[in-house]
N, CA, C and O atoms as a DFTB+ gen file, in Angstrom:
584 C
 N C O
     1  1      47.787      63.040     116.119
     2  2      48.745      64.039     115.361
     3  2      50.023      64.270     116.236
     4  3      50.038      64.094     117.454
     5  1      50.925      64.616     115.609
     6  2      52.058      64.628     116.588
     7  2      52.102      66.560     116.723
     8  3      51.563      67.326     115.924
     9  1      52.808      66.911     117.814
    10  2      52.646      68.072     118.149
    11  2      53.967      68.640     117.646
    12  3      54.959      68.397     118.332
    13  1      54.111      69.377     116.521
    14  2      55.575      69.969     115.712
    15  2      55.436      71.078     115.922
    16  3      56.295      71.607     115.217
    17  1      54.912      71.846     116.440
    18  2      55.052      73.370     116.592
    19  2      56.516      73.381     117.750
    20  3      56.823      72.641     118.685
    21  1      57.050      74.371     117.250
    22  2      58.472      74.694     117.870
    23  2      58.134      75.267     119.314
    24  3      57.335      76.197     119.430
    25  1      58.793      74.661     120.470
    26  2      58.565      75.021     121.929
    27  2      60.126      75.732     122.045
    28  3      61.169      75.522     121.426
    29  1      59.786      76.615     123.075
    30  2      61.116      77.482     123.394
    31  2      61.484      76.811     124.839
    32  3      61.285      77.548     125.804
    33  1      61.914      75.710     125.065
    34  2      62.242      75.122     126.417
    35  2      63.891      75.308     126.764
    36  3      64.731      75.916     126.101
    37  1      64.037      74.651     127.896
    38  2      65.166      74.561     128.393
    39  2      66.201      73.399     127.482
    40  3      65.773      72.254     127.336
    41  1      67.366      73.731     126.984
    42  2      68.106      72.683     126.052
    43  2      69.014      71.770     127.261
    44  3      69.665      70.781     126.927
    45  1      68.968      72.125     128.308
    46  2      69.836      71.234     129.049
    47  2      69.724      70.094     129.579
    48  3      70.424      69.653     130.490
    49  1      68.547      69.383     128.859
    50  2      68.152      67.891     129.132
    51  2      68.854      67.504     127.642
    52  3      69.117      66.303     127.584
    53  1      69.222      68.279     126.398
    54  2      69.817      67.703     125.451
    55  2      71.078      66.783     125.622
    56  3      72.008      67.048     126.383
    57  1      70.996      65.625     124.791
    58  2      72.167      64.729     125.197
    59  2      73.537      65.476     124.819
    60  3      74.551      65.222     125.469
    61  1      73.557      66.305     123.870
    62  2      74.735      67.037     123.213
    63  2      75.020      68.556     123.781
    64  3      75.739      69.301     123.115
    65  1      74.491      68.968     124.923
    66  2      74.428      70.163     125.486
    67  2      76.043      70.737     125.550
    68  3      76.427      71.753     124.971
    69  1      76.773      69.966     126.272
    70  2      78.070      70.290     126.575
    71  2      78.919      70.493     125.321
    72  3      79.806      71.345     125.259
    73  1      78.661      69.822     124.517
    74  2      79.713      69.856     122.988
    75  2      78.931      70.921     122.204
    76  3      79.646      71.529     121.407
    77  1      77.571      71.322     122.230
    78  2      76.902      72.476     121.725
    79  2      77.712      73.588     122.363
    80  3      78.463      74.242     121.640
    81  1      77.624      73.853     123.645
    82  2      77.984      75.051     124.372
    83  2      79.443      75.252     123.770
    84  3      79.769      76.350     123.319
    85  1      80.353      74.120     123.771
    86  2      81.702      74.319     123.802
    87  2      81.905      74.792     121.981
    88  3      82.729      75.667     121.715
    89  1      81.312      74.311     121.155
    90  2      81.412      74.589     119.956
    91  2      80.744      76.239     119.963
    92  3      81.420      77.087     119.380
    93  1      79.659      76.602     120.504
    94  2      79.117      78.048     120.509
    95  2      80.325      78.896     121.018
    96  3      80.385      80.019     120.519
    97  1      81.201      78.603     121.829
    98  2      82.030      79.490     122.303
    99  2      83.268      79.425     121.401
   100  3      83.815      80.484     121.093
   101  1      83.734      78.286     120.971
   102  2      84.651      78.202     119.910
   103  2      84.290      79.343     118.788
   104  3      85.019      80.294     118.504
   105  1      83.123      79.074     118.262
   106  2      82.742      80.010     117.223
   107  2      82.769      81.638     117.908
   108  3      83.490      82.518     117.438
   109  1      81.979      81.821     118.931
   110  2      82.407      83.206     119.578
   111  2      83.461      83.659     119.416
   112  3      83.682      84.767     118.927
   113  1      84.545      82.608     119.928
   114  2      86.066      83.425     120.252
   115  2      86.673      83.331     118.730
   116  3      87.861      83.634     118.837
   117  1      86.400      83.071     117.504
   118  2      86.964      82.912     116.327
   119  2      86.364      84.139     115.610
   120  3      86.612      84.209     114.406
   121  1      85.609      85.124     116.158
   122  2      85.078      86.401     115.712
   123  2      86.283      87.640     115.936
   124  3      86.479      88.712     115.363
   125  1      86.840      87.065     116.845
   126  2      87.931      88.420     117.011
   127  2      88.582      88.972     116.047
   128  3      88.844      90.165     116.204
   129  1      89.060      88.275     114.719
   130  2      89.873      88.888     113.735
   131  2      88.748      89.430     113.062
   132  3      89.086      90.281     112.239
   133  1      87.362      89.204     113.138
   134  2      86.343      89.989     112.249
   135  2      86.689      91.370     112.608
   136  3      86.454      92.140     111.678
   137  1      87.246      92.019     113.816
   138  2      87.168      93.517     113.988
   139  2      88.153      93.960     112.731
   140  3      87.840      95.101     112.391
   141  1      89.039      93.533     112.077
   142  2      89.821      94.079     110.873
   143  2      89.274      93.699     109.458
   144  3      89.844      94.133     108.457
   145  1      88.250      92.948     109.371
   146  2      87.603      92.450     108.145
   147  2      87.396      93.797     107.330
   148  3      87.958      93.797     106.235
   149  1      86.931      94.554     107.550
   150  2      86.654      95.944     106.879
   151  2      87.888      96.617     106.625
   152  3      88.148      96.673     105.423
   153  1      88.632      97.085     107.295
   154  2      89.752      97.836     106.926
   155  2      90.661      96.777     105.907
   156  3      91.067      97.143     104.803
   157  1      90.876      95.564     106.407
   158  2      91.485      94.905     105.376
   159  2      90.715      94.835     104.122
   160  3      91.390      94.758     103.096
   161  1      89.607      94.844     104.021
   162  2      88.454      94.649     102.519
   163  2      88.822      95.948     101.780
   164  3      89.041      96.021     100.571
   165  1      88.863      97.004     102.696
   166  2      89.199      98.404     101.933
   167  2      90.486      98.492     101.548
   168  3      90.760      99.055     100.488
   169  1      91.302      98.038     102.219
   170  2      92.497      98.214     101.761
   171  2      93.084      97.420     100.832
   172  3      94.102      97.765     100.233
   173  1      92.503      96.334     100.652
   174  2      92.534      95.708      99.209
   175  2      91.885      96.305      97.859
   176  3      92.400      96.429      96.747
   177  1      90.588      96.635      98.309
   178  2      89.892      97.487      96.893
   179  2      90.598      98.586      96.777
   180  3      90.758      98.906      95.599
   181  1      91.250      99.529      97.807
   182  2      92.115     100.550      97.351
   183  2      93.238      99.830      96.545
   184  3      93.360     100.379      95.450
   185  1      94.017      98.886      96.696
   186  2      95.351      98.456      96.161
   187  2      94.979      97.944      94.717
   188  3      95.887      97.921      93.886
   189  1      93.547      97.478      94.305
   190  2      93.150      97.115      93.367
   191  2      92.977      98.052      92.164
   192  3      93.262      97.759      91.003
   193  1      92.351      99.494      92.696
   194  2      92.100     100.505      92.136
   195  2      93.127     101.466      91.959
   196  3      93.239     102.204      90.980
   197  1      93.890     101.424      92.971
   198  2      95.256     102.584      93.069
   199  2      95.988     103.019      91.617
   200  3      96.485     104.113      91.346
   201  1      95.917     102.057      90.936
   202  2      96.638     102.504      89.332
   203  2      95.863     103.410      88.552
   204  3      96.369     104.235      87.792
   205  1      94.769     103.280      88.713
   206  2      93.386     104.388      88.170
   207  2      93.190     105.846      89.032
   208  3      92.894     106.942      88.557
   209  1      93.427     105.532      90.310
   210  2      93.389     106.635      91.200
   211  2      94.529     107.300      90.935
   212  3      94.357     108.407      90.424
   213  1      95.736     106.934      91.142
   214  2      97.000     107.944      90.981
   215  2      97.337     107.915      89.374
   216  3      98.473     108.268      89.059
   217  1      96.623     107.604      88.558
   218  2      97.128     107.723      87.202
   219  2      98.296     107.339      86.845
   220  3      98.929     108.100      86.113
   221  1      98.917     106.030      87.269
   222  2     100.008     105.684      86.895
   223  2      99.964     104.549      85.835
   224  3     100.994     103.908      85.627
   225  1      98.799     104.260      85.139
   226  2      98.438     103.166      84.336
   227  2      99.430     103.334      83.168
   228  3      99.967     102.304      82.762
   229  1      99.750     104.543      82.561
   230  2     100.596     104.612      81.525
   231  2     102.315     104.692      81.683
   232  3     103.101     104.269      80.835
   233  1     102.740     105.426      83.154
   234  2     104.064     105.476      83.455
   235  2     104.539     103.804      84.109
   236  3     105.695     103.383      84.142
   237  1     103.571     103.220      84.482
   238  2     104.255     102.066      85.110
   239  2     103.083     100.955      84.691
   240  3     102.304     100.599      85.576
   241  1     102.983     100.531      83.653
   242  2     102.273      99.363      83.225
   243  2     102.164      97.899      83.601
   244  3     101.250      97.083      83.486
   245  1     103.591      97.820      84.165
   246  2     103.902      96.675      84.861
   247  2     103.144      96.745      86.321
   248  3     102.632      95.672      86.639
   249  1     103.032      97.495      86.980
   250  2     102.383      97.731      88.109
   251  2     100.767      97.679      88.232
   252  3     100.091      97.556      89.254
   253  1     100.411      97.792      87.079
   254  2      98.879      97.768      87.054
   255  2      98.133      96.437      87.351
   256  3      97.184      96.250      88.112
   257  1      98.713      95.673      86.662
   258  2      98.151      94.180      86.941
   259  2      98.587      93.963      88.201
   260  3      97.745      93.748      89.073
   261  1     100.042      93.980      88.540
   262  2     100.599      93.797      89.912
   263  2      99.490      93.974      90.990
   264  3      98.901      93.068      91.581
   265  1      99.289      95.552      91.157
   266  2      98.485      96.073      92.150
   267  2      96.938      95.557      91.990
   268  3      96.222      95.483      92.989
   269  1      96.600      95.310      91.080
   270  2      95.077      94.936      90.756
   271  2      95.012      93.156      91.407
   272  3      94.080      92.739      92.094
   273  1      96.088      92.415      91.035
   274  2      96.122      91.027      91.441
   275  2      96.282      91.085      93.023
   276  3      95.442      90.506      93.712
   277  1      97.315      91.754      93.605
   278  2      97.391      91.887      94.950
   279  2      96.247      92.552      95.710
   280  3      95.867      91.992      96.738
   281  1      95.657      93.678      95.324
   282  2      94.400      94.183      95.891
   283  2      93.280      92.802      95.750
   284  3      92.762      92.346      96.770
   285  1      93.055      92.354      94.697
   286  2      91.979      91.054      94.689
   287  2      92.444      90.083      95.742
   288  3      91.606      89.443      96.376
   289  1      93.647      89.948      95.948
   290  2      94.250      88.869      96.995
   291  2      94.207      89.302      98.379
   292  3      94.157      88.424      99.240
   293  1      94.217      90.376      98.680
   294  2      94.207      91.186     100.223
   295  2      92.535      90.978     100.257
   296  3      92.016      90.214     101.070
   297  1      91.839      91.668      99.379
   298  2      90.384      91.426      99.529
   299  2      89.862      90.125      99.994
   300  3      89.239      89.964     101.043
   301  1      90.222      89.022      98.964
   302  2      89.881      87.838      99.211
   303  2      90.401      86.948     100.943
   304  3      89.957      86.054     101.663
   305  1      91.462      87.802     100.921
   306  2      91.817      87.201     102.633
   307  2      90.664      88.001     103.715
   308  3      90.304      87.400     104.727
   309  1      90.192      89.231     103.441
   310  2      89.031      89.788     104.149
   311  2      87.983      88.947     104.261
   312  3      87.405      88.609     105.294
   313  1      87.695      88.520     102.782
   314  2      86.494      87.791     102.802
   315  2      86.579      86.506     103.529
   316  3      85.571      86.185     104.158
   317  1      87.704      85.631     103.560
   318  2      88.056      84.422     104.275
   319  2      87.740      84.769     105.868
   320  3      86.984      84.068     106.540
   321  1      88.335      85.798     106.318
   322  2      88.624      86.336     107.548
   323  2      86.933      86.571     108.194
   324  3      86.572      86.371     109.354
   325  1      86.090      87.053     107.031
   326  2      85.072      87.270     107.570
   327  2      83.918      85.635     107.481
   328  3      83.002      85.472     108.288
   329  1      84.169      84.848     106.616
   330  2      83.329      83.816     106.359
   331  2      83.861      82.735     107.176
   332  3      82.961      82.055     107.667
   333  1      85.066      82.354     107.484
   334  2      85.704      81.470     108.259
   335  2      86.912      81.744     109.078
   336  3      87.989      81.153     108.994
   337  1      86.548      82.873     110.010
   338  2      87.693      83.257     110.508
   339  2      88.622      82.070     111.345
   340  3      89.817      82.307     111.525
   341  1      88.030      80.802     111.841
   342  2      88.709      79.815     112.700
   343  2      89.649      79.119     111.622
   344  3      90.714      78.593     111.944
   345  1      89.220      79.152     110.447
   346  2      90.129      78.817     109.232
   347  2      91.169      79.495     108.778
   348  3      92.221      79.085     108.285
   349  1      90.787      80.570     108.985
   350  2      91.797      81.357     108.392
   351  2      92.732      81.843     109.214
   352  3      93.551      82.589     108.676
   353  1      92.870      81.616     110.510
   354  2      93.853      81.916     111.495
   355  2      95.579      81.429     110.862
   356  3      96.598      81.983     111.275
   357  1      95.579      80.672     110.155
   358  2      96.599      80.071     109.646
   359  2      97.261      80.943     108.347
   360  3      98.370      80.722     107.861
   361  1      96.516      81.759     108.003
   362  2      96.741      82.773     106.610
   363  2      96.632      84.092     107.596
   364  3      95.981      84.941     106.987
   365  1      96.934      84.462     108.586
   366  2      96.966      85.919     109.007
   367  2      98.318      86.282     108.675
   368  3      98.449      87.460     108.342
   369  1      99.393      85.551     108.679
   370  2     100.781      85.741     108.674
   371  2     100.690      86.153     107.147
   372  3     101.406      87.104     106.836
   373  1      99.870      85.549     106.084
   374  2     100.073      85.814     104.840
   375  2     100.041      87.416     104.527
   376  3     100.773      88.038     103.757
   377  1      99.029      87.879     105.310
   378  2      98.868      89.686     105.272
   379  2     100.237      90.105     105.161
   380  3     100.711      90.460     104.083
   381  1     100.798      90.082     106.080
   382  2     102.157      90.198     106.527
   383  2     103.441      90.157     105.050
   384  3     104.247      90.984     104.624
   385  1     103.169      89.142     104.761
   386  2     103.977      88.742     103.566
   387  2     103.736      89.537     102.360
   388  3     104.638      90.109     101.748
   389  1     102.218      89.565     101.959
   390  2     101.594      90.275     101.191
   391  2     102.017      91.527     101.061
   392  3     102.329      91.959      99.951
   393  1     102.114      92.571     102.600
   394  2     102.500      93.801     102.946
   395  2     104.061      94.102     102.302
   396  3     104.453      94.913     101.463
   397  1     104.712      93.120     103.052
   398  2     106.428      93.143     102.653
   399  2     106.437      93.381     101.117
   400  3     106.968      94.323     100.529
   401  1     105.811      92.443     100.636
   402  2     106.175      92.358      98.862
   403  2     105.611      93.901      98.346
   404  3     106.332      94.691      97.737
   405  1     104.321      94.145      98.676
   406  2     103.906      95.538      98.444
   407  2     104.901      96.577      98.783
   408  3     104.927      97.498      97.966
   409  1     105.678      96.669      99.715
   410  2     106.862      97.746     100.064
   411  2     107.888      97.547      98.952
   412  3     108.406      98.568      98.500
   413  1     108.263      96.312      98.432
   414  2     109.491      96.384      97.493
   415  2     109.034      96.173      96.138
   416  3     109.832      96.322      95.212
   417  1     108.023      95.894      95.959
   418  2     107.100      95.484      94.596
   419  2     107.634      96.768      93.462
   420  3     108.098      96.494      92.355
   421  1     107.470      98.145      93.962
   422  2     107.548      98.896      92.991
   423  2     109.474      99.121      92.528
   424  3     109.872      99.748      91.546
   425  1     110.090      98.627      93.244
   426  2     111.579      98.420      92.153
   427  2     111.485      97.068      91.778
   428  3     112.264      96.697      90.900
   429  1     110.771      96.328      92.210
   430  2     111.246      94.678      91.438
   431  2     110.471      94.767      90.282
   432  3     110.907      94.276      89.240
   433  1     109.237      95.398      90.315
   434  2     108.131      94.952      89.101
   435  2     108.175      96.331      88.271
   436  3     108.289      96.432      87.049
   437  1     108.065      97.305      89.155
   438  2     108.004      98.570      88.235
   439  2     109.556      98.900      87.339
   440  3     110.653      98.408      87.607
   441  1     109.265      99.781      86.336
   442  2     110.540     100.654      86.119
   443  2     110.690     102.105      86.504
   444  3     109.894     102.965      86.128
   445  1     111.796     102.363      87.310
   446  2     112.100     103.449      87.723
   447  2     110.773     104.107      88.148
   448  3     110.296     105.077      87.558
   449  1     110.182     103.476      89.272
   450  2     109.050     104.620      89.779
   451  2     109.231     106.014      90.218
   452  3     110.316     106.502      90.535
   453  1     108.210     106.563      90.216
   454  2     108.188     107.876      90.745
   455  2     107.756     107.824      92.115
   456  3     107.471     106.741      92.628
   457  1     107.682     108.968      92.786
   458  2     107.726     108.975      94.297
   459  2     106.376     108.711      94.765
   460  3     106.184     108.166      95.852
   461  1     105.233     109.147      93.835
   462  2     103.966     108.841      94.332
   463  2     103.660     107.573      94.220
   464  3     102.855     107.139      95.044
   465  1     104.246     106.567      93.108
   466  2     103.768     105.191      92.798
   467  2     104.533     104.747      94.202
   468  3     103.754     104.346      95.066
   469  1     105.720     104.754      94.506
   470  2     106.494     104.400      95.599
   471  2     105.578     104.442      96.993
   472  3     105.023     103.523      97.594
   473  1     105.643     105.956      97.286
   474  2     104.785     105.818      98.423
   475  2     103.407     105.265      98.525
   476  3     102.903     104.931      99.597
   477  1     102.770     105.173      97.277
   478  2     101.429     104.735      97.554
   479  2     101.817     103.078      98.188
   480  3     101.347     102.659      99.246
   481  1     102.593     102.424      97.454
   482  2     102.793     101.088      97.740
   483  2     103.450     100.750      99.013
   484  3     103.272      99.706      99.642
   485  1     104.280     101.792      99.359
   486  2     104.826     101.696     100.997
   487  2     103.589     101.757     101.747
   488  3     103.284     100.713     102.324
   489  1     102.782     102.779     101.872
   490  2     101.882     102.788     102.620
   491  2     100.751     101.587     102.618
   492  3     100.189     101.038     103.565
   493  1     100.655     101.431     101.507
   494  2      99.592      99.849     101.352
   495  2     100.274      98.828     102.045
   496  3      99.715      98.300     103.005
   497  1     101.410      98.473     101.693
   498  2     102.127      97.359     102.371
   499  2     102.327      97.726     103.772
   500  3     102.223      96.722     104.477
   501  1     102.545      98.653     104.357
   502  2     102.764      98.867     105.730
   503  2     101.546      98.910     106.476
   504  3     101.645      98.633     107.671
   505  1     100.193      99.257     105.934
   506  2      98.890      99.139     106.255
   507  2      98.694      97.271     106.267
   508  3      98.136      96.704     107.206
   509  1      99.195      96.610     105.199
   510  2      98.809      95.315     105.101
   511  2      99.801      94.456     106.384
   512  3      99.352      93.513     107.037
   513  1     101.107      94.985     106.536
   514  2     101.571      94.315     107.571
   515  2     101.253      94.566     109.079
   516  3     101.469      93.702     109.928
   517  1     100.737      95.771     109.366
   518  2     100.016      96.073     110.574
   519  2      98.641      95.322     110.573
   520  3      98.328      94.696     111.586
   521  1      97.982      95.346     109.721
   522  2      96.642      94.743     109.887
   523  2      96.960      92.886     109.863
   524  3      96.366      92.111     110.612
   525  1      97.768      92.556     109.075
   526  2      98.069      90.995     109.322
   527  2      98.707      90.672     110.669
   528  3      98.370      89.640     111.249
   529  1      99.779      91.651     111.299
   530  2      99.961      91.558     112.527
   531  2      98.891      91.331     113.600
   532  3      98.837      90.491     114.499
   533  1      98.088      92.280     113.264
   534  2      96.986      92.513     114.360
   535  2      95.897      91.179     114.148
   536  3      95.229      90.661     115.043
   537  1      95.917      90.894     113.095
   538  2      95.141      89.438     112.586
   539  2      95.698      88.354     113.330
   540  3      95.044      87.646     114.096
   541  1      97.250      88.204     113.024
   542  2      98.031      87.252     113.665
   543  2      98.042      87.219     115.147
   544  3      97.871      86.166     115.761
   545  1      98.221      88.240     115.669
   546  2      97.969      88.521     117.016
   547  2      96.848      88.147     118.017
   548  3      96.923      87.787     119.192
   549  1      95.665      88.361     117.106
   550  2      94.622      88.358     117.794
   551  2      94.293      86.813     117.501
   552  3      93.523      86.290     118.306
   553  1      94.665      86.200     116.693
   554  2      94.439      84.853     116.385
   555  2      95.191      83.917     117.435
   556  3      94.631      83.009     118.049
   557  1      96.631      84.287     117.566
   558  2      97.057      83.362     118.784
   559  2      96.512      83.943     119.991
   560  3      96.423      83.020     120.800
   561  1      96.126      84.962     120.480
   562  2      95.620      85.317     121.701
   563  2      94.394      84.382     121.909
   564  3      94.165      84.024     123.064
   565  1      93.544      83.929     120.858
   566  2      92.233      83.752     121.398
   567  2      92.141      82.202     120.584
   568  3      91.051      81.632     120.524
   569  1      93.304      81.625     120.009
   570  2      93.597      80.176     119.520
   571  2      93.400      79.366     120.967
   572  3      93.955      79.739     122.000
   573  1      92.636      78.348     120.893
   574  2      92.264      77.143     121.988
   575  2      93.670      76.719     122.121
   576  3      94.531      76.459     121.281
   577  1      93.661      76.721     123.771
   578  2      95.027      76.122     124.497
   579  2      95.037      74.611     124.229
   580  3      93.947      74.041     124.283
   581  1      95.963      74.004     123.991
   582  2      95.809      72.402     124.042
   583  2      96.355      71.983     125.191
   584  3      96.364      70.784     125.469
């Protein structure tokens, strides 16, 4: 009968050891963006529920689905940064674009918004731009050099 019990030996004799080590190093290097996953997800969650927290569902009905959809988009980016950071490097700048849109959206989507709605979206947008720039900077710094 064959010995099928797992052994914990040295893998240095494995034919693909260098490739496995390089892949492991690339995977660990891709987790740098994971430092901002939590704050990005929380920002998206807050953006999605902010119309109900600040009670502007009746005064700004157009901004309610807008902030909900934008919050879901930001949250999905955060989940993408968590699940596949090496693939999400290209979308790091999308966070900045979403942030800029959140800053200008009260005047474009809303109808004569009050100061609370404006400041809410400006703060959400500014945080999205900052976190997006951190993600993009970290991604650029840890990207493999060709």
